[in-house]
Amino acid sequence: MGVPTQVLKGMTLNGSVETLPFINPATGEKFGEVAVARAEDVRRVQREMAAAATTWAAKPIKERVRILRQLQALMLDEMDQITAVMNQDGGKSRQDALSELFMTVDLLNQYCNNAPRWLRRRRISSGLQFLKRCYIEYKPHGVVGVIGPWNYPLVLLLTPIFSALLAGNTVIAKPSEVTAATGDMIEKLFRRIPELAPFVRFLHGGPEVGAALVAASPDLVYLTSSTATGRKVMKAAAEQMTPVICELGGKDPMIVLDDADVKAAAKWGVWGAFYNTGQTCMAIERVYVVQELYDVFVREVIEQTRRLKVGYTAETGNENDMGPLTFQRQLDIIEDHMQDALAKGAKIVAGGGRDGMFMEPTVIVNVDHTMRLMRDETFGPIMPVMKVDDETHAIQLANDSNFGLSASVWSQDLERAQRVAHQLQVGSVNINDTMTHFAIPRLPFGGVKESGIGRTHGEKDLRQFTQTRAYAIGRPPLPFDVATLMRAPGNYRLGAAIMRLAFGVTPKQRLQPVREVLEEHGVKPEVSRLAAVAGLTALLTAAVLGLLRSRR
Ligand code: NAD
């Protein structure tokens, strides 16, 4: 008997050419394949993209936006084909695929609207060097390597590609080997836009191809992956001093306070735990409920969970809430966490069963922090619920984690919920909702601790794909310029006096140079006279500065 097809998903197959098979996790059906990049392909695309970088960077930002709008239009035209491939490739429903496409297009649209403003030249105050005019410009890095995961194979690969391109970089993308069909489909979309195709390349394959891309020394690496992969990539990138932005794993807590709307918390907590079959970096992976509400919350969660339908259809009309798990490795991790928890005294109160790649949404109680289920990323349809004494206890347990991606707090008192949110060690917090923050393209998203370095979404995201270049402009130094005075030997006392006048924290510090001058000339200054002299000095300085500025 051969190996079941599902088991081969994400694996390189050896033949005359190495390939990655496209396998539908729901049916086990193989529906295509793509050639795996060889070492020489990686080197070739790195050369090509380095050569093309100057041409793309030279295009004004409005021109880059115009070209990327063609991709936006194409994605809308090809909506049904895109969701069909994602459905076959990852097992998610056509509507869930559409939600992912929605987020992708929304983000591209907002980025195109705002990028010219976000990336425009900025004037910077020159401070005491008032004869200089200063500004900064955002320059592209050059070639950006983008390595993507399989759980949201469209939005998580395309967002950094959009950012990199808008910022003026060329891109080498390495889609996940697990969702190779989606990666292949994205490559074909780019190829259909002649003005864009020369500036993006795709490398298909597994970890070795990702590692070869990092070793080829792009100018920046943007990685979305597990924390373990993040560590490896950062180590490898350190060899060439390549900067790395990492969006890594999560173990997101949900805190339910005693004044929460318990029905809403249960309904949306269940959604946050089981959406995309729990395979979401910011899925609800741990729930802490204060004791007053614990029993009723668990009852509601069980009821909501039992209503969920598990199944698969390739049609756009779909009644299922959850599809299959996407591939075998994930299934093994989930089983491992569940068995470890059960062996340590946890109890399943809903679900627990499995049929091939389809797992029932599962609610587990009697959990604690000795269990892998509460410490490591499970990335599957399990919702562990733990009773806590009070708000403080909930915060302490939520923060007792190596991860810090996002969190959710439930309370009808929004002030109180925010007070709790401020104490959580995470990158983002949702109050009275779960996971929605990610769908807001201009709200920064990313983690602290082992959940990542850097942020995606919004102005800062786009600027991460640039290097700041600073300019200080002026005519050759004049004799009374502060910089000139400080360069000339013999000006120690003058320099010290300027420092005190300009940066003195107390009036005494600021007036000290004036007092010294007066005392040197034998004048015994009274405080009022000193104040008058200081006032006059300040006035004169301001007037001279104003005059000089207006002359420019
Ligand atoms: P993964 O770490 O297995 O692989 C991610 C990508 O890295 C793949 O393309 C893979 O081929 C590549 N890769 C693996 N080893 C590599 C190496 N040594 N050098 C270069 N590339 C290498 O992750 P995954 O299973 O595809 O994705 C799920 C993980 O991603 C979860 O941990 C999840 O939390 C995380 N994730 C994080 C975010 C976020 O925004 N923080 C979003 C989605 C997923």
PDB file of C-alpha atoms in Angstrom, residues 231-384:
ATOM      1  CA  ARG A 231      15.248  31.513  15.200  1.00  0.00           C
ATOM      2  CA  LYS A 232      16.915  29.590  12.358  1.00  0.00           C
ATOM      3  CA  VAL A 233      16.364  32.374   9.829  1.00  0.00           C
ATOM      4  CA  MET A 234      17.670  35.059  12.179  1.00  0.00           C
ATOM      5  CA  LYS A 235      20.821  33.017  12.841  1.00  0.00           C
ATOM      6  CA  ALA A 236      21.413  32.473   9.119  1.00  0.00           C
ATOM      7  CA  ALA A 237      20.712  36.123   8.270  1.00  0.00           C
ATOM      8  CA  ALA A 238      23.170  37.254  10.942  1.00  0.00           C
ATOM      9  CA  GLU A 239      25.963  35.730   8.836  1.00  0.00           C
ATOM     10  CA  GLN A 240      25.410  38.388   6.174  1.00  0.00           C
ATOM     11  CA  MET A 241      24.056  41.058   8.562  1.00  0.00           C
ATOM     12  CA  THR A 242      20.755  40.896   6.655  1.00  0.00           C
ATOM     13  CA  PRO A 243      17.961  42.642   8.553  1.00  0.00           C
ATOM     14  CA  VAL A 244      14.981  40.379   9.321  1.00  0.00           C
ATOM     15  CA  ILE A 245      11.372  41.204  10.169  1.00  0.00           C
ATOM     16  CA  CYS A 246       9.591  38.244  11.786  1.00  0.00           C
ATOM     17  CA  GLU A 247       5.901  37.580  12.361  1.00  0.00           C
ATOM     18  CA  LEU A 248       5.954  34.429  14.483  1.00  0.00           C
ATOM     19  CA  GLY A 249       3.801  32.153  16.600  1.00  0.00           C
ATOM     20  CA  GLY A 250       1.201  32.986  19.226  1.00  0.00           C
ATOM     21  CA  LYS A 251      -0.679  31.577  22.211  1.00  0.00           C
ATOM     22  CA  ASP A 252      -3.323  34.242  22.495  1.00  0.00           C
ATOM     23  CA  PRO A 253      -5.221  34.534  25.788  1.00  0.00           C
ATOM     24  CA  MET A 254      -8.841  35.559  26.180  1.00  0.00           C
ATOM     25  CA  ILE A 255      -9.806  37.069  29.549  1.00  0.00           C
ATOM     26  CA  VAL A 256     -13.452  36.980  30.618  1.00  0.00           C
ATOM     27  CA  LEU A 257     -14.124  39.325  33.562  1.00  0.00           C
ATOM     28  CA  ASP A 258     -17.062  39.014  35.963  1.00  0.00           C
ATOM     29  CA  ASP A 259     -19.073  41.775  34.255  1.00  0.00           C
ATOM     30  CA  ALA A 260     -18.688  40.396  30.705  1.00  0.00           C
ATOM     31  CA  ASP A 261     -21.602  39.800  28.365  1.00  0.00           C
ATOM     32  CA  VAL A 262     -21.230  36.064  28.750  1.00  0.00           C
ATOM     33  CA  LYS A 263     -23.274  35.020  25.709  1.00  0.00           C
ATOM     34  CA  ALA A 264     -21.318  37.312  23.400  1.00  0.00           C
ATOM     35  CA  ALA A 265     -18.020  36.222  24.964  1.00  0.00           C
ATOM     36  CA  ALA A 266     -18.877  32.554  24.442  1.00  0.00           C
ATOM     37  CA  LYS A 267     -20.112  33.066  20.860  1.00  0.00           C
ATOM     38  CA  TRP A 268     -17.144  35.107  19.650  1.00  0.00           C
ATOM     39  CA  GLY A 269     -14.624  33.225  21.777  1.00  0.00           C
ATOM     40  CA  VAL A 270     -15.743  30.025  20.057  1.00  0.00           C
ATOM     41  CA  TRP A 271     -15.433  31.763  16.699  1.00  0.00           C
ATOM     42  CA  GLY A 272     -11.949  33.025  17.584  1.00  0.00           C
ATOM     43  CA  ALA A 273     -10.842  29.549  18.664  1.00  0.00           C
ATOM     44  CA  PHE A 274     -12.244  27.560  15.742  1.00  0.00           C
ATOM     45  CA  TYR A 275     -12.199  29.897  12.725  1.00  0.00           C
ATOM     46  CA  ASN A 276      -9.950  28.454   9.981  1.00  0.00           C
ATOM     47  CA  THR A 277     -10.000  25.227  12.056  1.00  0.00           C
ATOM     48  CA  GLY A 278      -7.999  26.991  14.752  1.00  0.00           C
ATOM     49  CA  GLN A 279      -5.055  27.420  12.382  1.00  0.00           C
ATOM     50  CA  THR A 280      -4.594  31.133  12.994  1.00  0.00           C
ATOM     51  CA  CYS A 281      -1.621  32.770  14.707  1.00  0.00           C
ATOM     52  CA  MET A 282      -3.965  35.010  16.742  1.00  0.00           C
ATOM     53  CA  ALA A 283      -6.589  32.307  17.422  1.00  0.00           C
ATOM     54  CA  ILE A 284      -7.899  32.069  20.968  1.00  0.00           C
ATOM     55  CA  GLU A 285      -5.573  29.388  22.401  1.00  0.00           C
ATOM     56  CA  ARG A 286      -6.220  29.942  26.135  1.00  0.00           C
ATOM     57  CA  VAL A 287      -9.302  31.235  27.974  1.00  0.00           C
ATOM     58  CA  TYR A 288      -9.203  32.573  31.550  1.00  0.00           C
ATOM     59  CA  VAL A 289     -12.623  33.065  33.127  1.00  0.00           C
ATOM     60  CA  VAL A 290     -13.134  34.576  36.586  1.00  0.00           C
ATOM     61  CA  GLN A 291     -14.796  32.150  38.958  1.00  0.00           C
ATOM     62  CA  GLU A 292     -18.138  34.003  39.204  1.00  0.00           C
ATOM     63  CA  LEU A 293     -18.813  33.449  35.504  1.00  0.00           C
ATOM     64  CA  TYR A 294     -16.938  30.216  34.884  1.00  0.00           C
ATOM     65  CA  ASP A 295     -19.815  27.691  34.999  1.00  0.00           C
ATOM     66  CA  VAL A 296     -22.198  29.699  32.876  1.00  0.00           C
ATOM     67  CA  PHE A 297     -19.456  30.557  30.386  1.00  0.00           C
ATOM     68  CA  VAL A 298     -18.419  26.915  29.958  1.00  0.00           C
ATOM     69  CA  ARG A 299     -22.092  25.908  29.510  1.00  0.00           C
ATOM     70  CA  GLU A 300     -22.543  28.561  26.784  1.00  0.00           C
ATOM     71  CA  VAL A 301     -19.275  27.596  25.066  1.00  0.00           C
ATOM     72  CA  ILE A 302     -20.293  23.922  24.951  1.00  0.00           C
ATOM     73  CA  GLU A 303     -23.666  24.865  23.464  1.00  0.00           C
ATOM     74  CA  GLN A 304     -22.094  27.131  20.831  1.00  0.00           C
ATOM     75  CA  THR A 305     -19.440  24.533  19.982  1.00  0.00           C
ATOM     76  CA  ARG A 306     -21.954  21.717  19.506  1.00  0.00           C
ATOM     77  CA  ARG A 307     -23.765  23.842  16.912  1.00  0.00           C
ATOM     78  CA  LEU A 308     -20.696  24.076  14.662  1.00  0.00           C
ATOM     79  CA  LYS A 309     -20.703  22.034  11.472  1.00  0.00           C
ATOM     80  CA  VAL A 310     -17.533  20.420  10.204  1.00  0.00           C
ATOM     81  CA  GLY A 311     -17.157  19.490   6.543  1.00  0.00           C
ATOM     82  CA  TYR A 312     -15.963  20.471   3.115  1.00  0.00           C
ATOM     83  CA  THR A 313     -17.432  21.602  -0.152  1.00  0.00           C
ATOM     84  CA  ALA A 314     -15.823  23.175  -3.191  1.00  0.00           C
ATOM     85  CA  GLU A 315     -19.001  25.186  -3.830  1.00  0.00           C
ATOM     86  CA  THR A 316     -19.426  28.839  -2.880  1.00  0.00           C
ATOM     87  CA  GLY A 317     -22.614  27.905  -0.991  1.00  0.00           C
ATOM     88  CA  ASN A 318     -21.358  26.337   2.231  1.00  0.00           C
ATOM     89  CA  GLU A 319     -23.027  25.427   5.525  1.00  0.00           C
ATOM     90  CA  ASN A 320     -19.857  24.345   7.334  1.00  0.00           C
ATOM     91  CA  ASP A 321     -18.172  26.373  10.054  1.00  0.00           C
ATOM     92  CA  MET A 322     -14.946  24.370   9.994  1.00  0.00           C
ATOM     93  CA  GLY A 323     -13.017  22.505   7.305  1.00  0.00           C
ATOM     94  CA  PRO A 324     -10.238  19.937   7.551  1.00  0.00           C
ATOM     95  CA  LEU A 325      -6.845  20.497   9.110  1.00  0.00           C
ATOM     96  CA  THR A 326      -4.510  21.532   6.345  1.00  0.00           C
ATOM     97  CA  PHE A 327      -1.767  18.951   6.760  1.00  0.00           C
ATOM     98  CA  GLN A 328      -0.452  16.046   8.733  1.00  0.00           C
ATOM     99  CA  ARG A 329       2.283  17.764  10.777  1.00  0.00           C
ATOM    100  CA  GLN A 330      -0.299  20.072  12.297  1.00  0.00           C
ATOM    101  CA  LEU A 331      -2.538  17.156  13.180  1.00  0.00           C
ATOM    102  CA  ASP A 332       0.340  15.430  14.997  1.00  0.00           C
ATOM    103  CA  ILE A 333       1.068  18.544  17.106  1.00  0.00           C
ATOM    104  CA  ILE A 334      -2.599  18.915  18.082  1.00  0.00           C
ATOM    105  CA  GLU A 335      -2.905  15.247  19.065  1.00  0.00           C
ATOM    106  CA  ASP A 336       0.290  15.506  21.085  1.00  0.00           C
ATOM    107  CA  HIS A 337      -0.939  18.570  23.030  1.00  0.00           C
ATOM    108  CA  MET A 338      -4.314  16.990  23.661  1.00  0.00           C
ATOM    109  CA  GLN A 339      -2.856  13.682  24.938  1.00  0.00           C
ATOM    110  CA  ASP A 340      -0.380  15.523  27.187  1.00  0.00           C
ATOM    111  CA  ALA A 341      -3.216  17.572  28.710  1.00  0.00           C
ATOM    112  CA  LEU A 342      -5.473  14.539  29.205  1.00  0.00           C
ATOM    113  CA  ALA A 343      -2.630  12.613  30.868  1.00  0.00           C
ATOM    114  CA  LYS A 344      -2.200  15.514  33.313  1.00  0.00           C
ATOM    115  CA  GLY A 345      -5.883  15.603  34.315  1.00  0.00           C
ATOM    116  CA  ALA A 346      -7.609  17.777  31.694  1.00  0.00           C
ATOM    117  CA  LYS A 347     -11.144  16.874  30.627  1.00  0.00           C
ATOM    118  CA  ILE A 348     -12.856  17.118  27.244  1.00  0.00           C
ATOM    119  CA  VAL A 349     -16.346  18.637  27.593  1.00  0.00           C
ATOM    120  CA  ALA A 350     -17.161  18.997  23.883  1.00  0.00           C
ATOM    121  CA  GLY A 351     -15.798  17.363  20.742  1.00  0.00           C
ATOM    122  CA  GLY A 352     -12.549  15.412  20.886  1.00  0.00           C
ATOM    123  CA  GLY A 353     -13.304  13.128  17.937  1.00  0.00           C
ATOM    124  CA  ARG A 354     -11.567  12.985  14.593  1.00  0.00           C
ATOM    125  CA  ASP A 355     -12.234  11.515  11.169  1.00  0.00           C
ATOM    126  CA  GLY A 356      -9.120  11.643   9.004  1.00  0.00           C
ATOM    127  CA  MET A 357      -8.153  15.296   8.571  1.00  0.00           C
ATOM    128  CA  PHE A 358     -11.459  16.477  10.058  1.00  0.00           C
ATOM    129  CA  MET A 359     -11.382  17.146  13.785  1.00  0.00           C
ATOM    130  CA  GLU A 360     -14.332  18.135  15.938  1.00  0.00           C
ATOM    131  CA  PRO A 361     -14.130  21.530  17.621  1.00  0.00           C
ATOM    132  CA  THR A 362     -12.959  20.577  21.092  1.00  0.00           C
ATOM    133  CA  VAL A 363     -13.411  22.307  24.449  1.00  0.00           C
ATOM    134  CA  ILE A 364     -11.126  21.219  27.290  1.00  0.00           C
ATOM    135  CA  VAL A 365     -11.346  22.162  30.994  1.00  0.00           C
ATOM    136  CA  ASN A 366      -9.318  21.345  34.142  1.00  0.00           C
ATOM    137  CA  VAL A 367      -6.269  22.739  32.393  1.00  0.00           C
ATOM    138  CA  ASP A 368      -3.201  24.381  33.942  1.00  0.00           C
ATOM    139  CA  HIS A 369       0.142  25.800  32.920  1.00  0.00           C
ATOM    140  CA  THR A 370       2.050  22.517  33.309  1.00  0.00           C
ATOM    141  CA  MET A 371       0.365  21.363  30.072  1.00  0.00           C
ATOM    142  CA  ARG A 372       1.773  21.939  26.583  1.00  0.00           C
ATOM    143  CA  LEU A 373      -1.773  22.867  25.587  1.00  0.00           C
ATOM    144  CA  MET A 374      -1.423  26.021  27.714  1.00  0.00           C
ATOM    145  CA  ARG A 375       2.202  26.807  26.910  1.00  0.00           C
ATOM    146  CA  ASP A 376       3.062  25.823  23.307  1.00  0.00           C
ATOM    147  CA  GLU A 377       1.301  26.903  20.139  1.00  0.00           C
ATOM    148  CA  THR A 378      -1.333  24.249  19.322  1.00  0.00           C
ATOM    149  CA  PHE A 379      -2.685  25.791  16.099  1.00  0.00           C
ATOM    150  CA  GLY A 380      -5.789  23.620  15.971  1.00  0.00           C
ATOM    151  CA  PRO A 381      -9.461  23.464  16.946  1.00  0.00           C
ATOM    152  CA  ILE A 382      -9.004  23.184  20.718  1.00  0.00           C
ATOM    153  CA  MET A 383     -10.297  25.739  23.212  1.00  0.00           C
ATOM    154  CA  PRO A 384      -8.870  25.201  26.716  1.00  0.00           C
TER     155      PRO A 384
END
